[in-house]
Amino acid sequence: GAVVSQHPSRVICKSGTSVKIECRSLDFQATTMFWYRQFPKQSLMLMATSNEGSKATYEQGVEKDKFLINHASLTLSTLTVTSAHPEDSSFYICSARPPHNEKLFFGSGTQLSVL
Amino acid sequence: GENVEQHPSTLSVQEGDSAVIKCTYSDSASNYFPWYKQELGKRPQLIIDIRSNVGEKKDQRIAVTLNKTAKHFSLHITETQPEDSAVYFCAASRVGNQFYFGTGTSLTVIP
Protein backbone atom coordinates (compact mmCIF):
# COMPACT_ATOMS: atom_id res chain seq x y z
CA GLY A 1 0.00 0.00 0.00
CA ALA A 2 0.88 3.66 -0.21
CA VAL A 3 3.06 5.18 2.52
CA VAL A 4 2.24 8.31 4.47
CA SER A 5 4.89 9.57 6.84
CA GLN A 6 4.17 11.90 9.77
CA HIS A 7 6.62 13.68 12.07
CA PRO A 8 7.16 14.12 14.89
CA SER A 9 5.52 11.16 16.59
CA ARG A 10 5.45 12.85 19.97
CA VAL A 11 5.75 16.46 21.09
CA ILE A 12 5.78 17.93 24.57
CA CYS A 13 5.71 21.70 24.67
CA LYS A 14 4.99 24.59 26.97
CA SER A 15 1.75 26.49 26.83
CA GLY A 16 1.93 29.40 24.39
CA THR A 17 4.39 27.84 21.98
CA SER A 18 3.66 26.76 18.42
CA VAL A 19 4.10 23.25 17.13
CA LYS A 20 4.47 22.14 13.52
CA ILE A 21 3.52 18.66 12.35
CA GLU A 22 4.57 17.37 8.92
CA CYS A 23 2.74 14.89 6.75
CA ARG A 24 4.41 13.45 3.67
CA SER A 25 3.22 11.10 0.98
CA LEU A 26 6.33 9.08 0.22
CA ASP A 27 5.45 7.19 -2.94
CA PHE A 28 2.62 9.14 -4.50
CA GLN A 29 1.50 12.68 -5.10
CA ALA A 30 -1.40 13.88 -3.00
CA THR A 31 -3.34 16.93 -4.11
CA THR A 32 -5.49 16.49 -1.02
CA MET A 33 -4.59 15.49 2.50
CA PHE A 34 -6.83 15.25 5.53
CA TRP A 35 -6.04 16.21 9.12
CA TYR A 36 -7.79 14.48 11.99
CA ARG A 37 -7.81 14.88 15.74
CA GLN A 38 -8.45 11.97 18.03
CA PHE A 39 -9.09 12.01 21.76
CA PRO A 40 -8.49 8.87 23.83
CA LYS A 41 -11.00 6.13 23.08
CA GLN A 42 -12.83 8.33 20.60
CA SER A 43 -13.25 8.44 16.87
CA LEU A 44 -11.31 10.36 14.26
CA MET A 45 -12.61 13.90 13.98
CA LEU A 46 -11.90 15.58 10.66
CA MET A 47 -10.36 18.98 11.26
CA ALA A 48 -9.59 20.15 7.77
CA THR A 49 -8.92 19.16 4.20
CA SER A 50 -5.57 20.34 2.92
CA ASN A 51 -5.48 21.28 -0.76
CA GLU A 52 -2.21 21.66 -2.66
CA GLY A 53 -1.73 25.19 -3.86
CA SER A 54 -4.85 26.60 -2.26
CA LYS A 55 -6.41 27.29 1.09
CA ALA A 56 -7.41 24.48 3.36
CA THR A 57 -11.06 23.73 3.99
CA TYR A 58 -11.84 23.68 7.69
CA GLU A 59 -14.65 21.79 9.36
CA GLN A 60 -17.19 23.67 11.40
CA GLY A 61 -15.90 24.61 14.82
CA VAL A 62 -12.20 24.33 13.92
CA GLU A 63 -10.34 27.62 14.26
CA LYS A 64 -8.32 28.23 11.11
CA ASP A 65 -6.11 30.80 12.84
CA LYS A 66 -5.36 28.29 15.56
CA PHE A 67 -4.62 25.35 13.31
CA LEU A 68 -2.66 26.61 10.33
CA ILE A 69 -2.43 24.27 7.38
CA ASN A 70 0.02 24.63 4.52
CA HIS A 71 0.06 22.27 1.55
CA ALA A 72 2.93 23.73 -0.44
CA SER A 73 3.81 20.70 -2.53
CA LEU A 74 2.19 17.55 -3.83
CA THR A 75 3.90 15.47 -1.15
CA LEU A 76 3.89 17.65 1.94
CA SER A 77 1.23 19.16 4.16
CA THR A 78 1.94 20.79 7.51
CA LEU A 79 -0.29 21.52 10.47
CA THR A 80 0.85 24.21 12.88
CA VAL A 81 -0.85 24.45 16.23
CA THR A 82 -0.33 28.08 17.19
CA SER A 83 -0.10 29.29 20.79
CA ALA A 84 -0.82 25.81 22.06
CA HIS A 85 -2.74 25.35 25.29
CA PRO A 86 -3.35 22.23 27.40
CA GLU A 87 -6.75 21.71 25.79
CA ASP A 88 -4.97 21.28 22.45
CA SER A 89 -3.31 18.14 23.78
CA SER A 90 -4.46 15.31 21.57
CA PHE A 91 -3.45 12.76 18.95
CA TYR A 92 -3.23 14.41 15.53
CA ILE A 93 -3.16 12.23 12.44
CA CYS A 94 -3.00 12.97 8.75
CA SER A 95 -4.13 10.90 5.81
CA ALA A 96 -3.98 10.94 2.05
CA ARG A 97 -5.49 9.14 -0.88
CA PRO A 98 -3.34 8.26 -3.90
CA PRO A 99 -4.61 9.38 -7.31
CA HIS A 100 -7.21 7.09 -8.86
CA ASN A 101 -7.35 5.11 -5.62
CA GLU A 102 -10.29 5.05 -3.27
CA LYS A 103 -8.23 3.85 -0.32
CA LEU A 104 -7.20 6.26 2.43
CA PHE A 105 -3.81 5.84 4.06
CA PHE A 106 -2.84 7.29 7.41
CA GLY A 107 0.29 8.78 8.84
CA SER A 108 1.61 7.38 12.11
CA GLY A 109 0.11 10.19 14.16
CA THR A 110 1.52 12.83 16.51
CA GLN A 111 0.80 12.80 20.22
CA LEU A 112 0.84 16.42 21.36
CA SER A 113 1.08 17.19 25.05
CA VAL A 114 0.92 20.83 26.10
CA LEU A 115 2.08 21.55 29.64
CA GLY B 1 -23.65 15.47 4.98
CA GLU B 2 -23.04 11.83 5.74
CA ASN B 3 -23.73 10.39 9.20
CA VAL B 4 -22.17 7.06 10.16
CA GLU B 5 -23.28 5.23 13.27
CA GLN B 6 -21.43 2.24 14.68
CA HIS B 7 -22.45 -0.39 17.24
CA PRO B 8 -21.52 -1.71 19.68
CA SER B 9 -19.03 0.67 21.26
CA THR B 10 -17.41 -2.17 23.19
CA LEU B 11 -17.37 -5.88 22.50
CA SER B 12 -15.82 -8.75 24.42
CA VAL B 13 -15.63 -12.25 23.00
CA GLN B 14 -13.95 -15.49 23.95
CA GLU B 15 -11.03 -16.55 21.84
CA GLY B 16 -12.27 -18.61 18.93
CA ASP B 17 -15.72 -17.02 18.87
CA SER B 18 -16.97 -14.65 16.19
CA ALA B 19 -17.29 -10.89 16.47
CA VAL B 20 -19.72 -8.71 14.52
CA ILE B 21 -19.66 -4.93 14.30
CA LYS B 22 -22.40 -3.01 12.52
CA CYS B 23 -22.53 0.41 10.90
CA THR B 24 -25.27 2.43 9.28
CA TYR B 25 -24.91 5.39 6.96
CA SER B 26 -27.27 8.08 5.77
CA ASP B 27 -26.04 9.23 2.36
CA SER B 28 -27.24 6.92 -0.39
CA ALA B 29 -24.53 8.36 -2.66
CA SER B 30 -21.76 6.87 -0.52
CA ASN B 31 -20.16 4.08 -2.49
CA TYR B 32 -17.04 3.00 -0.65
CA PHE B 33 -16.97 1.45 2.82
CA PRO B 34 -13.64 0.60 4.46
CA TRP B 35 -12.93 -0.87 7.87
CA TYR B 36 -9.88 0.14 9.88
CA LYS B 37 -8.16 -1.47 12.86
CA GLN B 38 -6.36 0.82 15.28
CA GLU B 39 -4.12 -0.26 18.11
CA LEU B 40 -3.41 2.14 20.95
CA GLY B 41 -1.26 5.06 19.83
CA LYS B 42 -0.91 3.69 16.32
CA ARG B 43 -2.27 4.64 12.94
CA PRO B 44 -5.50 3.10 11.65
CA GLN B 45 -4.78 0.21 9.31
CA LEU B 46 -7.13 -0.73 6.49
CA ILE B 47 -8.24 -4.33 7.02
CA ILE B 48 -10.98 -4.74 4.45
CA ASP B 49 -13.17 -2.60 2.23
CA ILE B 50 -16.19 -2.97 0.00
CA ARG B 51 -17.65 -1.00 -2.87
CA SER B 52 -21.34 -0.36 -3.29
CA ASN B 53 -21.64 -2.69 -6.27
CA VAL B 54 -20.68 -5.68 -4.13
CA GLY B 55 -22.74 -7.30 -1.38
CA GLU B 56 -20.05 -9.27 0.41
CA LYS B 57 -16.30 -9.59 0.53
CA LYS B 58 -14.13 -12.00 2.46
CA ASP B 59 -10.43 -12.13 3.31
CA GLN B 60 -9.48 -15.13 5.42
CA ARG B 61 -11.10 -14.63 8.85
CA ILE B 62 -12.52 -11.22 8.01
CA ALA B 63 -15.63 -10.49 5.98
CA VAL B 64 -17.73 -7.45 5.25
CA THR B 65 -21.35 -7.40 4.12
CA LEU B 66 -23.22 -4.46 2.64
CA ASN B 67 -26.95 -3.87 2.37
CA LYS B 68 -27.39 -0.81 0.16
CA THR B 69 -31.14 -0.73 0.50
CA ALA B 70 -31.00 -0.61 4.27
CA LYS B 71 -27.81 1.46 4.25
CA HIS B 72 -25.89 -0.71 6.62
CA PHE B 73 -22.70 -2.73 6.50
CA SER B 74 -21.08 -5.11 8.93
CA LEU B 75 -17.66 -6.48 9.81
CA HIS B 76 -17.44 -10.15 10.71
CA ILE B 77 -14.35 -11.64 12.34
CA THR B 78 -14.35 -15.40 12.79
CA GLU B 79 -12.12 -17.55 15.00
CA THR B 80 -11.02 -14.50 16.95
CA GLN B 81 -7.54 -14.37 18.42
CA PRO B 82 -6.11 -12.16 21.19
CA GLU B 83 -4.20 -10.14 18.58
CA ASP B 84 -7.54 -9.10 17.10
CA SER B 85 -8.07 -6.95 20.19
CA ALA B 86 -8.09 -3.31 19.04
CA VAL B 87 -10.46 -0.50 18.13
CA TYR B 88 -12.26 -0.94 14.83
CA PHE B 89 -13.67 1.93 12.78
CA CYS B 90 -16.03 1.81 9.86
CA ALA B 91 -16.19 4.61 7.32
CA ALA B 92 -18.25 5.71 4.37
CA SER B 93 -17.29 7.91 1.48
CA ARG B 94 -17.97 8.81 -2.08
CA VAL B 95 -14.91 8.15 -4.21
CA GLY B 96 -12.89 11.35 -4.35
CA ASN B 97 -14.57 12.87 -1.35
CA GLN B 98 -13.82 12.89 2.35
CA PHE B 99 -14.35 9.94 4.65
CA TYR B 100 -16.86 9.88 7.46
CA PHE B 101 -15.94 7.61 10.34
CA GLY B 102 -18.02 5.69 12.82
CA THR B 103 -17.47 6.16 16.53
CA GLY B 104 -15.39 3.02 16.89
CA THR B 105 -15.75 -0.37 18.58
CA SER B 106 -13.28 -1.52 21.20
CA LEU B 107 -12.92 -5.27 20.72
CA THR B 108 -11.41 -7.42 23.45
CA VAL B 109 -10.68 -11.07 22.75
CA ILE B 110 -10.39 -13.02 25.99
CA PRO B 111 -7.87 -15.88 25.87
PDB file of C-alpha atoms in Angstrom:
ATOM      1  CA  GLY A   1       0.000   0.000   0.000  1.00  0.00           C
ATOM      2  CA  ALA A   2       0.880   3.660  -0.208  1.00  0.00           C
ATOM      3  CA  VAL A   3       3.055   5.182   2.519  1.00  0.00           C
ATOM      4  CA  VAL A   4       2.238   8.309   4.470  1.00  0.00           C
ATOM      5  CA  SER A   5       4.889   9.571   6.836  1.00  0.00           C
ATOM      6  CA  GLN A   6       4.174  11.897   9.767  1.00  0.00           C
ATOM      7  CA  HIS A   7       6.615  13.679  12.069  1.00  0.00           C
ATOM      8  CA  PRO A   8       7.161  14.122  14.894  1.00  0.00           C
ATOM      9  CA  SER A   9       5.522  11.162  16.589  1.00  0.00           C
ATOM     10  CA  ARG A  10       5.453  12.854  19.966  1.00  0.00           C
ATOM     11  CA  VAL A  11       5.755  16.458  21.087  1.00  0.00           C
ATOM     12  CA  ILE A  12       5.779  17.929  24.566  1.00  0.00           C
ATOM     13  CA  CYS A  13       5.705  21.704  24.671  1.00  0.00           C
ATOM     14  CA  LYS A  14       4.993  24.587  26.966  1.00  0.00           C
ATOM     15  CA  SER A  15       1.750  26.493  26.831  1.00  0.00           C
ATOM     16  CA  GLY A  16       1.928  29.398  24.393  1.00  0.00           C
ATOM     17  CA  THR A  17       4.393  27.841  21.980  1.00  0.00           C
ATOM     18  CA  SER A  18       3.658  26.758  18.418  1.00  0.00           C
ATOM     19  CA  VAL A  19       4.103  23.246  17.132  1.00  0.00           C
ATOM     20  CA  LYS A  20       4.473  22.136  13.522  1.00  0.00           C
ATOM     21  CA  ILE A  21       3.519  18.663  12.350  1.00  0.00           C
ATOM     22  CA  GLU A  22       4.566  17.370   8.924  1.00  0.00           C
ATOM     23  CA  CYS A  23       2.742  14.888   6.752  1.00  0.00           C
ATOM     24  CA  ARG A  24       4.408  13.450   3.666  1.00  0.00           C
ATOM     25  CA  SER A  25       3.218  11.098   0.979  1.00  0.00           C
ATOM     26  CA  LEU A  26       6.331   9.076   0.223  1.00  0.00           C
ATOM     27  CA  ASP A  27       5.451   7.191  -2.942  1.00  0.00           C
ATOM     28  CA  PHE A  28       2.616   9.144  -4.495  1.00  0.00           C
ATOM     29  CA  GLN A  29       1.495  12.682  -5.097  1.00  0.00           C
ATOM     30  CA  ALA A  30      -1.401  13.877  -2.997  1.00  0.00           C
ATOM     31  CA  THR A  31      -3.341  16.926  -4.106  1.00  0.00           C
ATOM     32  CA  THR A  32      -5.491  16.490  -1.020  1.00  0.00           C
ATOM     33  CA  MET A  33      -4.587  15.488   2.501  1.00  0.00           C
ATOM     34  CA  PHE A  34      -6.826  15.251   5.534  1.00  0.00           C
ATOM     35  CA  TRP A  35      -6.039  16.212   9.120  1.00  0.00           C
ATOM     36  CA  TYR A  36      -7.791  14.477  11.994  1.00  0.00           C
ATOM     37  CA  ARG A  37      -7.811  14.877  15.737  1.00  0.00           C
ATOM     38  CA  GLN A  38      -8.446  11.967  18.031  1.00  0.00           C
ATOM     39  CA  PHE A  39      -9.093  12.012  21.760  1.00  0.00           C
ATOM     40  CA  PRO A  40      -8.494   8.866  23.831  1.00  0.00           C
ATOM     41  CA  LYS A  41     -10.998   6.127  23.076  1.00  0.00           C
ATOM     42  CA  GLN A  42     -12.830   8.330  20.597  1.00  0.00           C
ATOM     43  CA  SER A  43     -13.248   8.436  16.869  1.00  0.00           C
ATOM     44  CA  LEU A  44     -11.315  10.360  14.256  1.00  0.00           C
ATOM     45  CA  MET A  45     -12.607  13.900  13.984  1.00  0.00           C
ATOM     46  CA  LEU A  46     -11.903  15.580  10.662  1.00  0.00           C
ATOM     47  CA  MET A  47     -10.358  18.984  11.264  1.00  0.00           C
ATOM     48  CA  ALA A  48      -9.588  20.146   7.772  1.00  0.00           C
ATOM     49  CA  THR A  49      -8.917  19.158   4.201  1.00  0.00           C
ATOM     50  CA  SER A  50      -5.569  20.344   2.916  1.00  0.00           C
ATOM     51  CA  ASN A  51      -5.481  21.284  -0.762  1.00  0.00           C
ATOM     52  CA  GLU A  52      -2.213  21.664  -2.656  1.00  0.00           C
ATOM     53  CA  GLY A  53      -1.731  25.191  -3.864  1.00  0.00           C
ATOM     54  CA  SER A  54      -4.854  26.604  -2.264  1.00  0.00           C
ATOM     55  CA  LYS A  55      -6.412  27.292   1.089  1.00  0.00           C
ATOM     56  CA  ALA A  56      -7.415  24.479   3.358  1.00  0.00           C
ATOM     57  CA  THR A  57     -11.064  23.733   3.990  1.00  0.00           C
ATOM     58  CA  TYR A  58     -11.841  23.679   7.694  1.00  0.00           C
ATOM     59  CA  GLU A  59     -14.645  21.787   9.362  1.00  0.00           C
ATOM     60  CA  GLN A  60     -17.193  23.675  11.397  1.00  0.00           C
ATOM     61  CA  GLY A  61     -15.900  24.611  14.816  1.00  0.00           C
ATOM     62  CA  VAL A  62     -12.203  24.335  13.921  1.00  0.00           C
ATOM     63  CA  GLU A  63     -10.345  27.622  14.264  1.00  0.00           C
ATOM     64  CA  LYS A  64      -8.319  28.230  11.107  1.00  0.00           C
ATOM     65  CA  ASP A  65      -6.111  30.800  12.844  1.00  0.00           C
ATOM     66  CA  LYS A  66      -5.357  28.289  15.562  1.00  0.00           C
ATOM     67  CA  PHE A  67      -4.622  25.351  13.309  1.00  0.00           C
ATOM     68  CA  LEU A  68      -2.655  26.608  10.327  1.00  0.00           C
ATOM     69  CA  ILE A  69      -2.426  24.269   7.377  1.00  0.00           C
ATOM     70  CA  ASN A  70       0.024  24.626   4.521  1.00  0.00           C
ATOM     71  CA  HIS A  71       0.058  22.267   1.551  1.00  0.00           C
ATOM     72  CA  ALA A  72       2.932  23.729  -0.438  1.00  0.00           C
ATOM     73  CA  SER A  73       3.807  20.703  -2.527  1.00  0.00           C
ATOM     74  CA  LEU A  74       2.191  17.552  -3.827  1.00  0.00           C
ATOM     75  CA  THR A  75       3.902  15.466  -1.154  1.00  0.00           C
ATOM     76  CA  LEU A  76       3.886  17.653   1.940  1.00  0.00           C
ATOM     77  CA  SER A  77       1.232  19.157   4.155  1.00  0.00           C
ATOM     78  CA  THR A  78       1.935  20.788   7.506  1.00  0.00           C
ATOM     79  CA  LEU A  79      -0.289  21.516  10.467  1.00  0.00           C
ATOM     80  CA  THR A  80       0.849  24.208  12.880  1.00  0.00           C
ATOM     81  CA  VAL A  81      -0.846  24.453  16.232  1.00  0.00           C
ATOM     82  CA  THR A  82      -0.330  28.078  17.188  1.00  0.00           C
ATOM     83  CA  SER A  83      -0.103  29.295  20.792  1.00  0.00           C
ATOM     84  CA  ALA A  84      -0.819  25.815  22.064  1.00  0.00           C
ATOM     85  CA  HIS A  85      -2.735  25.348  25.286  1.00  0.00           C
ATOM     86  CA  PRO A  86      -3.348  22.231  27.396  1.00  0.00           C
ATOM     87  CA  GLU A  87      -6.755  21.711  25.791  1.00  0.00           C
ATOM     88  CA  ASP A  88      -4.973  21.276  22.448  1.00  0.00           C
ATOM     89  CA  SER A  89      -3.311  18.136  23.781  1.00  0.00           C
ATOM     90  CA  SER A  90      -4.456  15.314  21.568  1.00  0.00           C
ATOM     91  CA  PHE A  91      -3.452  12.757  18.950  1.00  0.00           C
ATOM     92  CA  TYR A  92      -3.232  14.414  15.529  1.00  0.00           C
ATOM     93  CA  ILE A  93      -3.158  12.234  12.444  1.00  0.00           C
ATOM     94  CA  CYS A  94      -2.996  12.966   8.752  1.00  0.00           C
ATOM     95  CA  SER A  95      -4.127  10.901   5.814  1.00  0.00           C
ATOM     96  CA  ALA A  96      -3.982  10.943   2.052  1.00  0.00           C
ATOM     97  CA  ARG A  97      -5.491   9.145  -0.881  1.00  0.00           C
ATOM     98  CA  PRO A  98      -3.344   8.258  -3.900  1.00  0.00           C
ATOM     99  CA  PRO A  99      -4.605   9.375  -7.312  1.00  0.00           C
ATOM    100  CA  HIS A 100      -7.211   7.086  -8.860  1.00  0.00           C
ATOM    101  CA  ASN A 101      -7.345   5.107  -5.624  1.00  0.00           C
ATOM    102  CA  GLU A 102     -10.290   5.048  -3.274  1.00  0.00           C
ATOM    103  CA  LYS A 103      -8.226   3.851  -0.319  1.00  0.00           C
ATOM    104  CA  LEU A 104      -7.197   6.261   2.427  1.00  0.00           C
ATOM    105  CA  PHE A 105      -3.808   5.838   4.057  1.00  0.00           C
ATOM    106  CA  PHE A 106      -2.838   7.295   7.413  1.00  0.00           C
ATOM    107  CA  GLY A 107       0.293   8.782   8.843  1.00  0.00           C
ATOM    108  CA  SER A 108       1.610   7.380  12.109  1.00  0.00           C
ATOM    109  CA  GLY A 109       0.111  10.190  14.164  1.00  0.00           C
ATOM    110  CA  THR A 110       1.519  12.827  16.515  1.00  0.00           C
ATOM    111  CA  GLN A 111       0.796  12.799  20.225  1.00  0.00           C
ATOM    112  CA  LEU A 112       0.839  16.424  21.364  1.00  0.00           C
ATOM    113  CA  SER A 113       1.084  17.188  25.051  1.00  0.00           C
ATOM    114  CA  VAL A 114       0.917  20.834  26.101  1.00  0.00           C
ATOM    115  CA  LEU A 115       2.080  21.548  29.637  1.00  0.00           C
TER     116      LEU A 115
ATOM    117  CA  GLY B   1     -23.645  15.470   4.977  1.00  0.00           C
ATOM    118  CA  GLU B   2     -23.044  11.827   5.738  1.00  0.00           C
ATOM    119  CA  ASN B   3     -23.727  10.388   9.196  1.00  0.00           C
ATOM    120  CA  VAL B   4     -22.169   7.065  10.160  1.00  0.00           C
ATOM    121  CA  GLU B   5     -23.280   5.232  13.270  1.00  0.00           C
ATOM    122  CA  GLN B   6     -21.431   2.240  14.681  1.00  0.00           C
ATOM    123  CA  HIS B   7     -22.447  -0.394  17.243  1.00  0.00           C
ATOM    124  CA  PRO B   8     -21.518  -1.715  19.683  1.00  0.00           C
ATOM    125  CA  SER B   9     -19.034   0.669  21.264  1.00  0.00           C
ATOM    126  CA  THR B  10     -17.406  -2.173  23.193  1.00  0.00           C
ATOM    127  CA  LEU B  11     -17.371  -5.876  22.500  1.00  0.00           C
ATOM    128  CA  SER B  12     -15.815  -8.754  24.425  1.00  0.00           C
ATOM    129  CA  VAL B  13     -15.630 -12.251  23.003  1.00  0.00           C
ATOM    130  CA  GLN B  14     -13.949 -15.490  23.948  1.00  0.00           C
ATOM    131  CA  GLU B  15     -11.026 -16.549  21.838  1.00  0.00           C
ATOM    132  CA  GLY B  16     -12.273 -18.613  18.927  1.00  0.00           C
ATOM    133  CA  ASP B  17     -15.722 -17.019  18.865  1.00  0.00           C
ATOM    134  CA  SER B  18     -16.971 -14.651  16.189  1.00  0.00           C
ATOM    135  CA  ALA B  19     -17.289 -10.887  16.468  1.00  0.00           C
ATOM    136  CA  VAL B  20     -19.719  -8.713  14.518  1.00  0.00           C
ATOM    137  CA  ILE B  21     -19.658  -4.928  14.299  1.00  0.00           C
ATOM    138  CA  LYS B  22     -22.396  -3.005  12.520  1.00  0.00           C
ATOM    139  CA  CYS B  23     -22.525   0.411  10.897  1.00  0.00           C
ATOM    140  CA  THR B  24     -25.268   2.430   9.276  1.00  0.00           C
ATOM    141  CA  TYR B  25     -24.912   5.394   6.960  1.00  0.00           C
ATOM    142  CA  SER B  26     -27.275   8.080   5.771  1.00  0.00           C
ATOM    143  CA  ASP B  27     -26.042   9.230   2.358  1.00  0.00           C
ATOM    144  CA  SER B  28     -27.244   6.924  -0.390  1.00  0.00           C
ATOM    145  CA  ALA B  29     -24.531   8.364  -2.660  1.00  0.00           C
ATOM    146  CA  SER B  30     -21.757   6.872  -0.521  1.00  0.00           C
ATOM    147  CA  ASN B  31     -20.156   4.083  -2.487  1.00  0.00           C
ATOM    148  CA  TYR B  32     -17.037   3.001  -0.651  1.00  0.00           C
ATOM    149  CA  PHE B  33     -16.973   1.445   2.818  1.00  0.00           C
ATOM    150  CA  PRO B  34     -13.645   0.604   4.459  1.00  0.00           C
ATOM    151  CA  TRP B  35     -12.927  -0.870   7.868  1.00  0.00           C
ATOM    152  CA  TYR B  36      -9.884   0.137   9.882  1.00  0.00           C
ATOM    153  CA  LYS B  37      -8.163  -1.468  12.862  1.00  0.00           C
ATOM    154  CA  GLN B  38      -6.362   0.818  15.278  1.00  0.00           C
ATOM    155  CA  GLU B  39      -4.116  -0.261  18.107  1.00  0.00           C
ATOM    156  CA  LEU B  40      -3.414   2.141  20.955  1.00  0.00           C
ATOM    157  CA  GLY B  41      -1.257   5.058  19.835  1.00  0.00           C
ATOM    158  CA  LYS B  42      -0.906   3.686  16.322  1.00  0.00           C
ATOM    159  CA  ARG B  43      -2.272   4.644  12.938  1.00  0.00           C
ATOM    160  CA  PRO B  44      -5.504   3.098  11.649  1.00  0.00           C
ATOM    161  CA  GLN B  45      -4.784   0.212   9.315  1.00  0.00           C
ATOM    162  CA  LEU B  46      -7.129  -0.727   6.491  1.00  0.00           C
ATOM    163  CA  ILE B  47      -8.236  -4.326   7.016  1.00  0.00           C
ATOM    164  CA  ILE B  48     -10.981  -4.740   4.446  1.00  0.00           C
ATOM    165  CA  ASP B  49     -13.173  -2.599   2.226  1.00  0.00           C
ATOM    166  CA  ILE B  50     -16.191  -2.965   0.001  1.00  0.00           C
ATOM    167  CA  ARG B  51     -17.649  -1.002  -2.869  1.00  0.00           C
ATOM    168  CA  SER B  52     -21.337  -0.356  -3.292  1.00  0.00           C
ATOM    169  CA  ASN B  53     -21.636  -2.691  -6.266  1.00  0.00           C
ATOM    170  CA  VAL B  54     -20.676  -5.684  -4.130  1.00  0.00           C
ATOM    171  CA  GLY B  55     -22.737  -7.302  -1.379  1.00  0.00           C
ATOM    172  CA  GLU B  56     -20.051  -9.274   0.410  1.00  0.00           C
ATOM    173  CA  LYS B  57     -16.295  -9.593   0.528  1.00  0.00           C
ATOM    174  CA  LYS B  58     -14.131 -11.999   2.460  1.00  0.00           C
ATOM    175  CA  ASP B  59     -10.435 -12.134   3.314  1.00  0.00           C
ATOM    176  CA  GLN B  60      -9.480 -15.133   5.415  1.00  0.00           C
ATOM    177  CA  ARG B  61     -11.102 -14.635   8.851  1.00  0.00           C
ATOM    178  CA  ILE B  62     -12.516 -11.222   8.006  1.00  0.00           C
ATOM    179  CA  ALA B  63     -15.625 -10.486   5.984  1.00  0.00           C
ATOM    180  CA  VAL B  64     -17.727  -7.448   5.251  1.00  0.00           C
ATOM    181  CA  THR B  65     -21.348  -7.399   4.120  1.00  0.00           C
ATOM    182  CA  LEU B  66     -23.220  -4.461   2.643  1.00  0.00           C
ATOM    183  CA  ASN B  67     -26.949  -3.868   2.375  1.00  0.00           C
ATOM    184  CA  LYS B  68     -27.389  -0.813   0.163  1.00  0.00           C
ATOM    185  CA  THR B  69     -31.139  -0.731   0.504  1.00  0.00           C
ATOM    186  CA  ALA B  70     -31.003  -0.606   4.275  1.00  0.00           C
ATOM    187  CA  LYS B  71     -27.809   1.465   4.247  1.00  0.00           C
ATOM    188  CA  HIS B  72     -25.885  -0.714   6.617  1.00  0.00           C
ATOM    189  CA  PHE B  73     -22.703  -2.726   6.499  1.00  0.00           C
ATOM    190  CA  SER B  74     -21.084  -5.105   8.933  1.00  0.00           C
ATOM    191  CA  LEU B  75     -17.665  -6.476   9.812  1.00  0.00           C
ATOM    192  CA  HIS B  76     -17.436 -10.150  10.710  1.00  0.00           C
ATOM    193  CA  ILE B  77     -14.350 -11.641  12.345  1.00  0.00           C
ATOM    194  CA  THR B  78     -14.347 -15.404  12.794  1.00  0.00           C
ATOM    195  CA  GLU B  79     -12.118 -17.551  14.999  1.00  0.00           C
ATOM    196  CA  THR B  80     -11.020 -14.504  16.947  1.00  0.00           C
ATOM    197  CA  GLN B  81      -7.542 -14.365  18.420  1.00  0.00           C
ATOM    198  CA  PRO B  82      -6.108 -12.162  21.186  1.00  0.00           C
ATOM    199  CA  GLU B  83      -4.202 -10.136  18.582  1.00  0.00           C
ATOM    200  CA  ASP B  84      -7.543  -9.103  17.096  1.00  0.00           C
ATOM    201  CA  SER B  85      -8.067  -6.948  20.191  1.00  0.00           C
ATOM    202  CA  ALA B  86      -8.092  -3.315  19.037  1.00  0.00           C
ATOM    203  CA  VAL B  87     -10.456  -0.496  18.132  1.00  0.00           C
ATOM    204  CA  TYR B  88     -12.257  -0.941  14.829  1.00  0.00           C
ATOM    205  CA  PHE B  89     -13.668   1.929  12.781  1.00  0.00           C
ATOM    206  CA  CYS B  90     -16.027   1.814   9.862  1.00  0.00           C
ATOM    207  CA  ALA B  91     -16.187   4.613   7.324  1.00  0.00           C
ATOM    208  CA  ALA B  92     -18.255   5.713   4.370  1.00  0.00           C
ATOM    209  CA  SER B  93     -17.293   7.912   1.478  1.00  0.00           C
ATOM    210  CA  ARG B  94     -17.971   8.813  -2.082  1.00  0.00           C
ATOM    211  CA  VAL B  95     -14.906   8.154  -4.210  1.00  0.00           C
ATOM    212  CA  GLY B  96     -12.886  11.352  -4.350  1.00  0.00           C
ATOM    213  CA  ASN B  97     -14.566  12.872  -1.345  1.00  0.00           C
ATOM    214  CA  GLN B  98     -13.815  12.894   2.347  1.00  0.00           C
ATOM    215  CA  PHE B  99     -14.349   9.941   4.648  1.00  0.00           C
ATOM    216  CA  TYR B 100     -16.864   9.876   7.461  1.00  0.00           C
ATOM    217  CA  PHE B 101     -15.936   7.607  10.344  1.00  0.00           C
ATOM    218  CA  GLY B 102     -18.017   5.694  12.817  1.00  0.00           C
ATOM    219  CA  THR B 103     -17.471   6.162  16.531  1.00  0.00           C
ATOM    220  CA  GLY B 104     -15.394   3.025  16.894  1.00  0.00           C
ATOM    221  CA  THR B 105     -15.745  -0.365  18.576  1.00  0.00           C
ATOM    222  CA  SER B 106     -13.282  -1.515  21.200  1.00  0.00           C
ATOM    223  CA  LEU B 107     -12.920  -5.269  20.719  1.00  0.00           C
ATOM    224  CA  THR B 108     -11.408  -7.424  23.448  1.00  0.00           C
ATOM    225  CA  VAL B 109     -10.677 -11.075  22.750  1.00  0.00           C
ATOM    226  CA  ILE B 110     -10.393 -13.020  25.990  1.00  0.00           C
ATOM    227  CA  PRO B 111      -7.870 -15.880  25.872  1.00  0.00           C
TER     228      PRO B 111
END
